[in-house]
Amino acid sequence: MTQITATVADACRMTGLGKTKLYELMNAGTIKSVTVGRRRLLKVDSLHALVSEAA
């Protein structure tokens, strides 16, 4: 099964970006995220799109 969300810490490891930059991108709407309880989960397809845009 493919992972569809990632924690901020996982996204930092996956992309090489810091959590401050990830939060900036989430707040700007560049990366899609969902909040479940107090947890913020980033959509992995948004991370893939971000990285493929930069390449």
Coordinates of C-alpha atoms in Angstrom, one line a residue, residues 11-34:
A11 CA 8.3 15.4 4.9
C12 CA 11.5 17.1 6.0
R13 CA 13.4 13.8 5.6
M14 CA 11.7 13.1 2.2
T15 CA 12.3 16.6 0.7
G16 CA 15.4 17.8 2.5
L17 CA 13.5 21.0 3.4
G18 CA 13.3 22.4 7.0
K19 CA 10.0 22.4 8.8
T20 CA 9.8 26.3 8.8
K21 CA 9.9 26.2 4.9
L22 CA 7.3 23.4 4.8
Y23 CA 5.0 25.4 7.1
E24 CA 5.5 28.4 4.8
L25 CA 4.6 26.3 1.8
M26 CA 1.5 24.9 3.5
N27 CA 0.3 28.3 4.6
A28 CA 0.8 29.6 1.0
G29 CA -1.2 26.7 -0.3
T30 CA 1.7 25.2 -2.3
I31 CA 1.6 22.0 -0.3
K32 CA -1.8 20.5 0.7
S33 CA -2.3 19.2 4.2
V34 CA -4.9 17.9 6.5

